[in-house]
Short mmCIF file of C-alpha atoms and ligand atoms in Angstrom, two decimals:
data_model
loop_
_atom_site.label_atom_id
_atom_site.label_comp_id
_atom_site.label_asym_id
_atom_site.label_seq_id
_atom_site.Cartn_x
_atom_site.Cartn_y
_atom_site.Cartn_z
CA MET J 106 -170.32 1.89 -18.61
CA HIS J 107 -167.93 3.31 -16.03
CA ASP J 108 -164.69 4.90 -16.69
CA PRO J 109 -162.53 2.07 -15.34
CA TYR J 110 -160.09 4.63 -13.83
CA ALA J 111 -162.47 7.03 -12.09
CA HIS J 112 -164.51 7.21 -8.96
CA VAL J 113 -168.22 7.71 -9.85
CA THR J 114 -169.97 10.86 -8.78
CA LEU J 115 -173.75 11.14 -8.71
CA GLU J 116 -175.81 14.17 -8.22
CA ALA J 117 -178.57 13.93 -5.55
CA GLY J 118 -181.71 12.38 -7.14
CA THR J 119 -179.98 10.45 -9.84
CA ILE J 120 -181.08 6.67 -10.44
CA LEU J 121 -178.02 4.59 -10.56
CA PHE J 122 -179.87 1.43 -11.61
CA GLU J 123 -183.38 -0.05 -11.57
CA GLU J 124 -184.71 -3.19 -10.19
CA GLU J 125 -184.48 -6.19 -12.79
CA GLU J 126 -181.65 -4.76 -14.73
CA PRO J 127 -178.52 -6.80 -15.06
CA GLY J 128 -175.66 -5.85 -13.06
CA ALA J 129 -172.00 -5.30 -13.60
CA TYR J 130 -170.64 -3.56 -10.54
CA ALA J 131 -171.01 -3.29 -6.71
CA TYR J 132 -170.34 0.07 -5.07
CA LEU J 133 -168.25 1.19 -2.06
CA ILE J 134 -169.80 4.54 -0.86
CA THR J 135 -167.10 7.05 0.03
CA ARG J 136 -169.41 10.16 0.17
CA GLY J 137 -173.27 10.66 0.42
CA ARG J 138 -176.30 8.41 0.96
CA ILE J 139 -177.95 5.97 -1.54
CA GLU J 140 -181.44 4.95 -1.16
CA ILE J 141 -182.58 1.28 -2.03
CA PHE J 142 -186.12 0.99 -3.12
CA LEU J 143 -188.90 -0.92 -4.95
CA ARG J 144 -191.54 0.37 -7.34
CA ARG J 145 -194.90 -1.20 -6.51
CA ASP J 146 -198.39 -0.34 -7.85
CA GLY J 147 -197.22 3.19 -8.70
CA ALA J 148 -195.60 3.85 -5.28
CA GLU J 149 -192.15 3.57 -3.98
CA ILE J 150 -191.12 1.28 -0.96
CA GLN J 151 -187.97 2.26 0.63
CA LEU J 152 -186.04 -1.00 1.60
CA ALA J 153 -182.85 0.77 3.00
CA VAL J 154 -180.59 3.81 3.06
CA ARG J 155 -176.66 3.11 2.70
CA GLY J 156 -174.10 5.52 3.59
CA PRO J 157 -170.27 6.10 3.61
CA GLY J 158 -168.25 2.90 4.66
CA GLU J 159 -170.91 0.60 3.05
CA ILE J 160 -171.36 -1.46 -0.09
CA PHE J 161 -174.40 -2.16 -2.06
CA GLY J 162 -175.42 -3.63 -5.49
CA GLU J 163 -173.48 -6.67 -4.39
CA MET J 164 -176.39 -9.16 -4.80
CA ALA J 165 -176.41 -9.09 -8.59
CA ILE J 166 -172.49 -9.54 -8.64
CA LEU J 167 -172.44 -12.38 -6.24
CA ASP J 168 -175.06 -14.50 -8.04
CA SER J 169 -175.38 -12.93 -11.46
CA ASP J 170 -179.21 -12.60 -11.09
CA PRO J 171 -180.99 -9.25 -11.91
CA ARG J 172 -180.76 -6.32 -9.48
CA SER J 173 -183.18 -7.09 -6.61
CA ALA J 174 -184.00 -3.44 -6.11
CA SER J 175 -183.35 0.34 -7.51
CA ALA J 176 -180.75 2.65 -6.27
CA ARG J 177 -180.90 6.50 -6.10
CA ALA J 178 -178.60 8.98 -4.69
CA LEU J 179 -180.10 10.87 -1.83
CA ASP J 180 -177.25 13.34 -1.70
CA ASP J 181 -174.32 14.24 -3.96
CA CYS J 182 -172.49 10.90 -3.76
CA GLU J 183 -169.05 9.61 -4.63
CA LEU J 184 -168.85 5.77 -5.33
CA VAL J 185 -165.92 3.33 -6.00
CA PRO J 186 -166.99 0.76 -8.39
CA VAL J 187 -165.95 -2.91 -7.97
CA SER J 188 -166.38 -4.92 -11.05
CA GLU J 189 -167.80 -8.51 -11.40
CA ALA J 190 -164.37 -9.64 -12.60
CA GLN J 191 -162.55 -8.27 -9.50
CA ILE J 192 -165.12 -9.94 -7.11
CA ARG J 193 -165.22 -13.14 -9.16
CA HIS J 194 -161.30 -13.55 -9.01
CA ARG J 195 -161.32 -13.00 -5.24
CA LEU J 196 -164.26 -15.58 -4.79
CA SER J 197 -162.25 -18.12 -6.84
CA GLU J 198 -159.40 -17.74 -4.54
CA THR J 199 -161.44 -18.24 -1.17
CA ASP J 200 -162.00 -21.29 0.70
CA PRO J 201 -164.49 -23.67 -1.09
CA ILE J 202 -166.87 -23.98 2.12
CA LEU J 203 -167.00 -20.34 2.32
CA ARG J 204 -168.03 -20.13 -1.41
CA LEU J 205 -170.75 -22.66 -0.61
CA CYS J 206 -172.08 -20.77 2.36
CA LEU J 207 -172.33 -17.60 0.21
CA THR J 208 -174.12 -19.35 -2.49
CA VAL J 209 -176.75 -20.83 0.08
CA VAL J 210 -177.16 -17.36 1.93
CA MET J 211 -177.73 -15.46 -1.31
CA ALA J 212 -180.34 -18.10 -2.56
CA ARG J 213 -182.17 -17.83 0.59
CA TYR J 214 -182.02 -14.14 0.97
CA ARG J 215 -183.63 -13.73 -2.48
CA GLU J 216 -186.19 -16.32 -1.68
CA THR J 217 -187.32 -14.61 1.70
CA ALA J 218 -187.31 -11.28 -0.01
CA ALA J 219 -189.64 -12.40 -2.73
CA LEU J 220 -191.95 -14.14 -0.19
CA LEU J 221 -192.17 -11.07 2.01
CA ARG J 222 -192.88 -8.91 -1.01
CA GLU J 223 -195.69 -11.13 -2.12
CA ARG J 224 -197.32 -10.50 1.30
CA GLY J 225 -196.75 -6.98 0.84
CA VAL J 226 -194.18 -6.89 3.72
CA VAL J 227 -190.64 -5.55 3.40
CA ALA J 228 -187.90 -5.90 5.75
CA ARG J 229 -186.42 -2.46 6.34
CA GLY J 230 -182.67 -2.14 7.06
CA ASP J 231 -181.30 0.37 9.57
CA PRO J 232 -180.99 3.62 7.60
CA ALA J 233 -177.14 3.96 7.26
CA ALA J 234 -176.24 2.42 10.67
CA ALA J 235 -172.54 3.37 11.40
CA PRO J 236 -170.39 0.38 10.36
CA SER J 237 -168.56 -1.28 13.14
CA PRO J 238 -164.67 -0.74 13.40
CA ALA J 239 -163.99 -4.09 11.92
CA ALA J 240 -166.37 -3.42 9.03
CA ARG J 241 -164.74 0.00 8.64
CA ALA J 242 -161.22 -1.48 8.48
CA ASP J 243 -162.45 -4.08 5.98
CA PHE J 244 -163.97 -1.19 3.92
CA ASP J 245 -160.85 0.87 3.92
CA ALA J 246 -158.81 -2.34 2.77
CA ALA J 247 -161.21 -2.84 0.07
CA ILE J 248 -160.96 0.72 -1.21
CA THR J 249 -157.08 0.55 -0.98
CA ALA J 250 -157.12 -2.52 -3.22
CA VAL J 251 -159.73 -1.52 -5.57
CA VAL J 252 -158.07 2.14 -6.16
CA LEU J 253 -154.62 0.45 -6.56
CA GLU J 254 -155.73 -2.12 -9.00
CA ARG J 255 -157.23 0.61 -11.07
CA GLU J 256 -154.01 2.51 -11.09
CA LEU J 257 -152.26 -0.66 -12.10
CA ARG J 258 -154.36 -1.12 -14.91
CA ARG J 259 -153.83 2.37 -16.13
CA ALA J 260 -150.03 2.01 -15.51
CA LEU J 261 -150.27 -0.92 -17.92
CA ASP J 262 -152.20 1.04 -20.55
CA ARG J 263 -149.80 3.85 -20.25
CA GLN J 264 -146.59 1.92 -20.19
CA GLU J 265 -145.41 3.15 -16.96
CA PHE J 266 -143.66 -0.17 -15.95
CA GLU J 267 -139.89 -0.60 -16.48
CA LEU J 268 -137.49 -3.35 -15.75
CA PHE J 269 -134.22 -2.84 -13.89
CA PHE J 270 -131.48 -5.48 -14.09
CA GLN J 271 -129.29 -6.62 -11.28
CA PRO J 272 -126.06 -8.57 -11.94
CA ILE J 273 -125.55 -12.04 -11.01
CA VAL J 274 -121.85 -13.14 -10.72
CA ARG J 275 -119.70 -16.33 -10.50
CA LEU J 276 -118.33 -16.27 -6.89
CA GLY J 277 -114.55 -16.53 -6.82
CA SER J 278 -113.95 -15.27 -10.32
CA GLU J 279 -116.47 -12.43 -10.21
CA MET J 280 -117.21 -13.08 -13.92
CA LEU J 281 -120.63 -11.70 -14.86
CA ALA J 282 -123.02 -14.56 -15.46
CA GLY J 283 -126.57 -12.94 -15.86
CA PHE J 284 -129.11 -10.63 -14.57
CA GLU J 285 -132.37 -10.67 -12.61
CA ALA J 286 -135.03 -8.63 -14.04
CA LEU J 287 -136.92 -6.60 -11.44
CA ILE J 288 -139.83 -4.46 -12.18
CA ARG J 289 -140.41 -0.92 -11.22
CA TRP J 290 -143.28 1.42 -11.63
CA ARG J 291 -142.42 4.95 -13.02
CA HIS J 292 -145.49 6.62 -11.48
CA PRO J 293 -145.98 10.27 -12.82
CA GLU J 294 -146.52 11.71 -9.40
CA ARG J 295 -144.97 9.27 -6.94
CA GLY J 296 -141.78 8.65 -8.86
CA LEU J 297 -140.17 5.21 -9.01
CA VAL J 298 -142.48 2.74 -7.05
CA ALA J 299 -140.84 -0.58 -5.78
CA PRO J 300 -142.58 -3.83 -6.52
CA ALA J 301 -143.36 -4.57 -2.71
CA ALA J 302 -145.78 -1.70 -2.98
CA PHE J 303 -147.96 -3.18 -5.78
CA ILE J 304 -147.18 -6.85 -6.52
CA PRO J 305 -149.08 -8.09 -3.59
CA VAL J 306 -152.27 -6.29 -4.84
CA ALA J 307 -151.49 -7.51 -8.28
CA GLU J 308 -151.47 -11.11 -7.11
CA GLU J 309 -154.51 -10.84 -5.13
CA SER J 310 -156.45 -9.43 -7.96
CA GLY J 311 -155.17 -11.70 -10.72
CA LEU J 312 -153.75 -8.65 -12.56
CA ILE J 313 -150.19 -10.19 -12.19
CA VAL J 314 -151.01 -12.22 -15.21
CA ASP J 315 -151.00 -9.10 -17.20
CA ILE J 316 -147.96 -7.75 -15.63
CA THR J 317 -146.05 -10.81 -16.31
CA ALA J 318 -147.23 -10.75 -19.81
CA TRP J 319 -145.84 -7.25 -20.11
CA VAL J 320 -142.62 -8.45 -18.48
CA VAL J 321 -142.34 -11.34 -20.94
CA ALA J 322 -142.73 -9.15 -23.87
CA GLU J 323 -140.32 -6.54 -22.59
CA ILE J 324 -137.76 -9.32 -22.08
CA GLY J 325 -138.14 -10.22 -25.77
CA ARG J 326 -137.56 -6.58 -26.71
CA VAL J 327 -134.43 -6.09 -24.61
CA LEU J 328 -132.81 -9.49 -24.23
CA PRO J 329 -131.24 -9.61 -27.73
CA GLY J 330 -129.29 -6.26 -27.02
CA ILE J 331 -128.26 -7.65 -23.60
CA MET J 332 -126.84 -10.90 -25.44
CA ARG J 333 -125.19 -8.70 -28.15
CA ALA J 334 -123.54 -6.58 -25.38
CA GLY J 335 -122.30 -9.61 -23.77
CA LEU J 336 -120.52 -11.00 -26.97
CA ARG J 337 -118.43 -7.66 -26.97
CA ASN J 338 -116.87 -8.52 -23.60
CA VAL J 339 -116.43 -12.17 -23.42
CA ALA J 340 -113.20 -11.90 -21.28
CA ALA J 341 -115.37 -10.91 -18.16
CA ILE J 342 -118.42 -12.98 -18.95
CA GLU J 343 -119.12 -16.62 -18.07
CA GLY J 344 -120.50 -18.24 -21.09
CA SER J 345 -123.36 -16.51 -22.52
CA LEU J 346 -125.58 -14.22 -20.37
CA PHE J 347 -128.81 -15.18 -18.86
CA VAL J 348 -131.82 -13.25 -17.50
CA SER J 349 -134.10 -14.44 -14.80
CA VAL J 350 -137.59 -13.27 -14.64
CA ASN J 351 -140.01 -13.55 -11.52
CA VAL J 352 -143.27 -15.35 -12.28
CA SER J 353 -146.22 -16.17 -9.87
CA GLY J 354 -148.38 -19.03 -9.20
CA HIS J 355 -151.17 -17.37 -11.11
CA ASP J 356 -149.10 -17.23 -14.32
CA LEU J 357 -148.26 -21.00 -14.08
CA ALA J 358 -151.88 -21.78 -13.48
CA ARG J 359 -152.74 -20.53 -17.02
CA ALA J 360 -152.43 -23.19 -19.69
CA SER J 361 -151.15 -20.57 -22.21
CA PHE J 362 -148.21 -19.60 -20.05
CA PRO J 363 -145.39 -21.96 -21.42
CA GLY J 364 -146.69 -21.16 -25.07
CA MET J 365 -146.42 -17.40 -24.59
CA VAL J 366 -142.90 -17.51 -23.28
CA CYS J 367 -141.80 -19.95 -25.88
CA GLU J 368 -143.30 -17.67 -28.48
CA MET J 369 -141.50 -14.63 -27.14
CA LEU J 370 -138.20 -16.40 -27.24
CA ARG J 371 -138.91 -17.78 -30.79
CA ALA J 372 -139.80 -14.25 -32.09
CA ALA J 373 -136.80 -12.62 -30.46
CA GLY J 374 -134.42 -15.28 -31.78
CA ILE J 375 -133.18 -16.12 -28.28
CA ALA J 376 -132.02 -19.57 -27.14
CA PRO J 377 -134.44 -20.75 -24.24
CA GLY J 378 -131.37 -21.59 -22.08
CA SER J 379 -130.76 -17.81 -21.89
CA LEU J 380 -134.06 -17.50 -19.92
CA LYS J 381 -134.57 -18.43 -16.12
CA LEU J 382 -137.96 -18.49 -14.29
CA GLU J 383 -137.86 -17.65 -10.76
CA ILE J 384 -140.60 -18.91 -8.53
CA THR J 385 -141.01 -18.91 -4.74
CA GLU J 386 -141.84 -21.91 -2.89
CA SER J 387 -145.11 -20.41 -1.46
CA THR J 388 -146.31 -19.50 -4.94
CA LEU J 389 -145.47 -23.03 -6.08
CA MET J 390 -147.49 -24.48 -3.36
CA ARG J 391 -150.71 -22.59 -4.27
CA ASP J 392 -151.61 -24.92 -7.04
CA PRO J 393 -148.64 -27.56 -7.24
CA ALA J 394 -150.15 -29.58 -10.00
CA SER J 395 -150.55 -26.84 -12.66
CA ALA J 396 -147.30 -25.35 -11.64
CA THR J 397 -145.56 -28.74 -12.17
CA ASP J 398 -147.21 -29.01 -15.69
CA ALA J 399 -146.21 -25.57 -16.70
CA LEU J 400 -142.68 -25.70 -15.30
CA THR J 401 -142.13 -29.09 -16.86
CA LEU J 402 -143.04 -27.68 -20.33
CA CYS J 403 -140.83 -24.83 -19.87
CA ARG J 404 -137.96 -26.74 -18.79
CA ALA J 405 -138.34 -29.33 -21.59
CA SER J 406 -137.98 -26.39 -24.00
CA GLY J 407 -134.65 -25.37 -22.43
CA MET J 408 -135.45 -22.68 -19.88
CA GLY J 409 -133.89 -22.79 -16.50
CA ILE J 410 -136.11 -23.04 -13.29
CA ALA J 411 -134.88 -21.30 -10.06
CA ILE J 412 -136.44 -21.60 -6.70
CA ASP J 413 -136.48 -18.02 -5.14
CA ASP J 414 -136.21 -17.18 -1.51
CA PHE J 415 -135.36 -20.78 -0.75
CA GLY J 416 -135.69 -21.83 2.80
CA THR J 417 -138.48 -19.21 3.73
CA GLY J 418 -141.45 -21.13 2.36
CA TYR J 419 -143.31 -23.63 4.20
CA SER J 420 -142.47 -26.38 1.87
CA SER J 421 -142.02 -30.03 2.41
CA LEU J 422 -139.11 -30.22 -0.02
CA SER J 423 -140.98 -32.92 -1.89
CA TYR J 424 -141.36 -30.90 -4.88
CA LEU J 425 -137.53 -30.83 -5.25
CA SER J 426 -137.80 -34.53 -6.41
CA THR J 427 -140.87 -33.91 -8.72
CA LEU J 428 -139.98 -30.50 -10.25
CA PRO J 429 -137.24 -29.88 -13.04
CA ILE J 430 -135.39 -27.21 -10.97
CA THR J 431 -132.00 -25.95 -12.16
CA THR J 432 -131.02 -23.31 -9.61
CA LEU J 433 -131.70 -22.84 -5.61
CA LYS J 434 -131.55 -19.17 -4.71
CA VAL J 435 -130.58 -18.60 -0.95
CA ASP J 436 -132.69 -16.11 0.54
CA ARG J 437 -131.20 -12.66 1.70
CA ALA J 438 -132.25 -13.12 5.33
CA PHE J 439 -129.99 -16.14 5.90
CA VAL J 440 -127.04 -14.24 3.89
CA ARG J 441 -127.41 -11.07 6.03
CA ALA J 442 -127.04 -12.84 9.30
CA MET J 443 -124.73 -15.63 8.23
CA LEU J 444 -121.52 -13.98 9.74
CA SER J 445 -122.96 -12.98 12.88
CA GLU J 446 -125.32 -15.78 13.66
CA PRO J 447 -123.92 -19.35 13.77
CA ARG J 448 -127.38 -20.77 13.19
CA ASP J 449 -128.02 -18.81 9.81
CA HIS J 450 -124.40 -19.78 8.73
CA LYS J 451 -125.52 -23.49 9.34
CA ILE J 452 -128.77 -22.94 7.31
CA VAL J 453 -126.69 -21.52 4.48
CA GLN J 454 -124.30 -24.48 4.62
CA THR J 455 -127.22 -26.90 4.78
CA ILE J 456 -128.88 -25.31 1.66
CA LEU J 457 -125.67 -25.34 -0.38
CA ARG J 458 -125.07 -29.07 0.55
CA LEU J 459 -128.56 -29.93 -0.49
CA ALA J 460 -128.18 -28.09 -3.87
CA ASP J 461 -124.74 -29.82 -4.27
CA GLU J 462 -126.50 -33.30 -3.40
CA ILE J 463 -129.00 -32.82 -6.17
CA GLY J 464 -126.48 -31.61 -8.56
CA ILE J 465 -127.71 -28.06 -9.13
CA PRO J 466 -125.75 -24.67 -8.61
CA ALA J 467 -127.02 -22.06 -5.94
CA VAL J 468 -127.23 -18.28 -6.09
CA ALA J 469 -126.93 -16.45 -2.71
CA GLU J 470 -128.93 -13.17 -2.61
CA GLY J 471 -128.37 -10.01 -0.89
CA ILE J 472 -124.59 -10.07 -0.84
CA GLU J 473 -123.44 -6.63 0.63
CA GLU J 474 -119.97 -7.22 2.16
CA PRO J 475 -116.95 -8.69 0.53
CA ALA J 476 -116.56 -10.95 3.54
CA GLU J 477 -119.91 -12.65 2.77
CA ALA J 478 -118.95 -13.21 -0.76
CA ARG J 479 -115.60 -14.86 0.26
CA ALA J 480 -117.40 -17.14 2.88
CA LEU J 481 -120.01 -18.12 0.48
CA ALA J 482 -117.41 -18.96 -2.22
CA ALA J 483 -115.41 -21.06 0.36
CA MET J 484 -118.76 -22.97 1.16
CA GLY J 485 -119.12 -23.83 -2.46
CA CYS J 486 -121.70 -21.41 -3.53
CA ALA J 487 -121.34 -21.04 -7.21
CA TYR J 488 -123.25 -17.61 -7.71
CA GLY J 489 -123.94 -14.43 -5.96
CA GLN J 490 -126.21 -11.40 -6.30
CA GLY J 491 -126.38 -8.24 -4.22
CA TYR J 492 -125.49 -4.56 -3.89
CA LEU J 493 -121.76 -5.66 -3.44
CA PHE J 494 -121.96 -6.41 -7.13
CA GLY J 495 -124.35 -3.95 -8.23
CA ARG J 496 -127.79 -2.58 -7.52
CA PRO J 497 -130.65 -3.12 -9.89
CA ALA J 498 -130.14 -0.69 -12.76
CA PRO J 499 -132.23 0.46 -15.87
CA LEU J 500 -131.48 -1.07 -19.36
CA ALA J 501 -129.13 1.68 -20.68
CA GLU J 502 -126.82 1.56 -17.70
CA THR J 503 -127.12 -2.27 -17.65
CA LEU J 504 -125.74 -2.43 -21.23
CA ASP J 505 -122.88 -0.11 -20.25
CA ARG J 506 -122.34 -2.26 -17.27
CA ILE J 507 -121.99 -5.35 -19.39
CA ARG J 508 -119.53 -3.63 -21.84
CA SER J 509 -117.28 -2.37 -19.14
CA TRP J 510 -117.69 -5.39 -16.76
CA HIS J 511 -114.41 -6.41 -15.11
CA ALA J 512 -113.94 -9.50 -13.22
CA ASP J 513 -111.33 -7.67 -10.86
CA PRO J 514 -113.54 -5.82 -8.40
CA ALA J 515 -110.91 -3.11 -8.06
CA ALA J 516 -111.08 -2.30 -11.73
CA ARG J 517 -114.81 -2.51 -11.68
CA ARG J 518 -115.37 -0.36 -8.88
CA ALA J 519 -112.91 2.37 -9.91
CA PRO J 520 -114.90 5.47 -10.78
CA ALA J 521 -115.67 5.81 -14.43
CA ALA J 522 -113.25 8.26 -16.12
P1 LIG G 1047 -136.62 -10.97 -5.15
O1 LIG G 1047 -137.24 -11.72 -6.28
O2 LIG G 1047 -136.35 -11.74 -4.00
O3 LIG G 1047 -135.59 -9.92 -5.72
C1 LIG G 1047 -134.59 -9.44 -5.00
C2 LIG G 1047 -134.74 -8.23 -4.27
O4 LIG G 1047 -133.71 -7.93 -3.29
C3 LIG G 1047 -134.86 -7.05 -5.02
O5 LIG G 1047 -135.93 -6.11 -4.43
C4 LIG G 1047 -133.49 -6.49 -5.05
O6 LIG G 1047 -133.38 -5.19 -5.39
C5 LIG G 1047 -133.22 -6.69 -3.59
N1 LIG G 1047 -131.59 -6.77 -3.29
C6 LIG G 1047 -130.87 -7.34 -4.18
N2 LIG G 1047 -129.59 -7.38 -3.64
C7 LIG G 1047 -129.80 -6.65 -2.41
C8 LIG G 1047 -128.75 -6.39 -1.40
O7 LIG G 1047 -127.65 -6.66 -1.47
N3 LIG G 1047 -129.37 -5.78 -0.17
C9 LIG G 1047 -130.69 -5.55 -0.09
N4 LIG G 1047 -131.12 -5.01 0.99
N5 LIG G 1047 -131.61 -5.89 -1.17
C10 LIG G 1047 -131.13 -6.49 -2.18
P2 LIG G 1047 -137.00 -5.44 -5.36
O8 LIG G 1047 -136.55 -5.29 -6.90
O9 LIG G 1047 -137.54 -4.36 -4.66
O10 LIG G 1047 -138.08 -6.48 -5.55
C11 LIG G 1047 -138.72 -7.21 -4.41
C12 LIG G 1047 -139.45 -8.39 -4.93
O11 LIG G 1047 -140.60 -8.04 -5.91
C13 LIG G 1047 -138.84 -9.41 -5.67
O12 LIG G 1047 -138.02 -10.07 -4.57
C14 LIG G 1047 -139.73 -10.17 -6.35
O13 LIG G 1047 -140.59 -11.05 -5.41
C15 LIG G 1047 -140.90 -9.09 -6.70
N6 LIG G 1047 -140.73 -8.72 -7.93
C16 LIG G 1047 -139.76 -7.80 -8.63
N7 LIG G 1047 -139.94 -7.76 -9.95
C17 LIG G 1047 -141.11 -8.63 -10.22
C18 LIG G 1047 -141.77 -9.05 -11.49
O14 LIG G 1047 -141.37 -8.78 -12.55
N8 LIG G 1047 -142.64 -9.92 -11.23
C19 LIG G 1047 -143.14 -10.43 -10.15
N9 LIG G 1047 -144.07 -11.33 -10.13
N10 LIG G 1047 -142.50 -10.19 -8.92
C20 LIG G 1047 -141.47 -9.20 -9.00
P1 LIG G 1048 -178.39 -5.90 -6.19
O1 LIG G 1048 -179.42 -6.83 -6.19
O2 LIG G 1048 -177.17 -6.09 -6.96
O3 LIG G 1048 -179.01 -4.45 -6.52
C1 LIG G 1048 -180.03 -3.97 -5.53
C2 LIG G 1048 -179.18 -3.74 -4.21
O4 LIG G 1048 -179.99 -3.34 -3.03
C3 LIG G 1048 -178.96 -5.13 -3.73
O5 LIG G 1048 -177.84 -5.57 -4.63
C4 LIG G 1048 -178.51 -4.87 -2.32
O6 LIG G 1048 -177.20 -4.21 -2.27
C5 LIG G 1048 -179.42 -3.78 -1.96
N1 LIG G 1048 -180.71 -4.58 -1.32
C6 LIG G 1048 -181.65 -5.32 -1.94
N2 LIG G 1048 -182.68 -5.68 -0.96
C7 LIG G 1048 -182.30 -5.07 0.15
C8 LIG G 1048 -182.78 -5.01 1.36
N3 LIG G 1048 -184.04 -5.60 1.68
N4 LIG G 1048 -182.33 -4.21 2.30
C9 LIG G 1048 -181.15 -3.62 2.11
N5 LIG G 1048 -180.58 -3.51 0.95
C10 LIG G 1048 -181.05 -4.33 0.07
CA1 LIG G 1049 -136.35 -13.13 -7.53
CA1 LIG G 1050 -135.25 -13.57 -4.00
#
């Protein structure tokens, strides 16, 4: 079995696999050439030579039948293995018609190859014909995704993820209301990596489910401390603190998700009302039925449900009447342009009115200027989040921030003695 964290290097002449063996990996070739051949009547028949920028060993992965041929390194080679699970997950996400086509093409290809072999004819592929620019771009994108995915798995194993927390305040009074948990990757060489650099690949590969499981467990570990710190500064804190976590449609599609979160809350001794789940409209629309089931269960047990980046999805709004939503988060894009663009001002106003009509509070994201906070408060926006009130910070700093929070911004922003 391959080291899941490493490229595979092969010396010239090495056999990688034989015809009829079961296959667990396809391979992207980054260096050297691979010969594809059959052994018949004591002789070898070369079917093809594959080189850098190409993939081989894909057939056994696509249809789970045995290897259709043997593979040997012609030179010293470097390969990037792509596992069956990686390919299966992506296949399950693609268009069903495309999936059907692939099944038919694979079956036909195997039949034709078997017929030709019976007649002693082999169709020979071009020896390592240079891939087209489009194929090369696909190849490069595949390498990037496979390598990053491998690194993310290792990051999970080595505990390199960390949660930062950004304050959410009551607009007007500037009392502290809660925090949003935001993931960071403390990479041994690259330093602190922002989620935009890895969450998209985690979503594509399905690894997000493991990352969210880590986030949920970490919340269980740190939330009791956050709640305790809050109890020591009740004058500056609105009610009891809450923490929001970001979850993806892939998480909600797992039937085990609500149980996992409830179990974490129970084990940590935290009231479900102290936890909010944030989901974007687009992730909700991936599989609305299973998302609705999961969120209904979570809400029934007492958790809050926030729609993130509200107004940027392609939503029909119909989910607002079927989902148990407790908060709308106004996207930063509207807040940023609100004071200079009358149109964005109107959009913010409309979202706030909508939230008010359906009887739930709104959180405005990305507030950087006091004027923005004032305007939002005047429009009836209940809560705000943004650099004005604090950037996302690690746990230790967050605990200090809670203990020393002061509703008066002048007192809060004064440099610590
Ligand atoms: P988001 O959920 O919309 O989170 C808010 C983002 O806006 C955060 O970026 C935050 O640092 C940034 N932000 C907050 N206030 C301001 C401001 O005043 N100005 C500006 N310019 N930016 C502000 P971050 O932490 O880089 O996270 C980016 C996105 O990554 C998040 O957007 C969320 O979609 C995703 N993400 C973060 N953590 C997780 C996680 O644990 N799980 C999942 N599935 N996604 C996560
Ligand atoms: P798989 O069947 O998994 O393992 C053998 C691999 O050889 C197969 O996937 C293809 O990648 C490749 N292969 C099989 N037959 C041919 C052929 N006729 N021409 C080129 N490549 C082939
Ligand atoms: Ca969010
Ligand atoms: Ca957001």
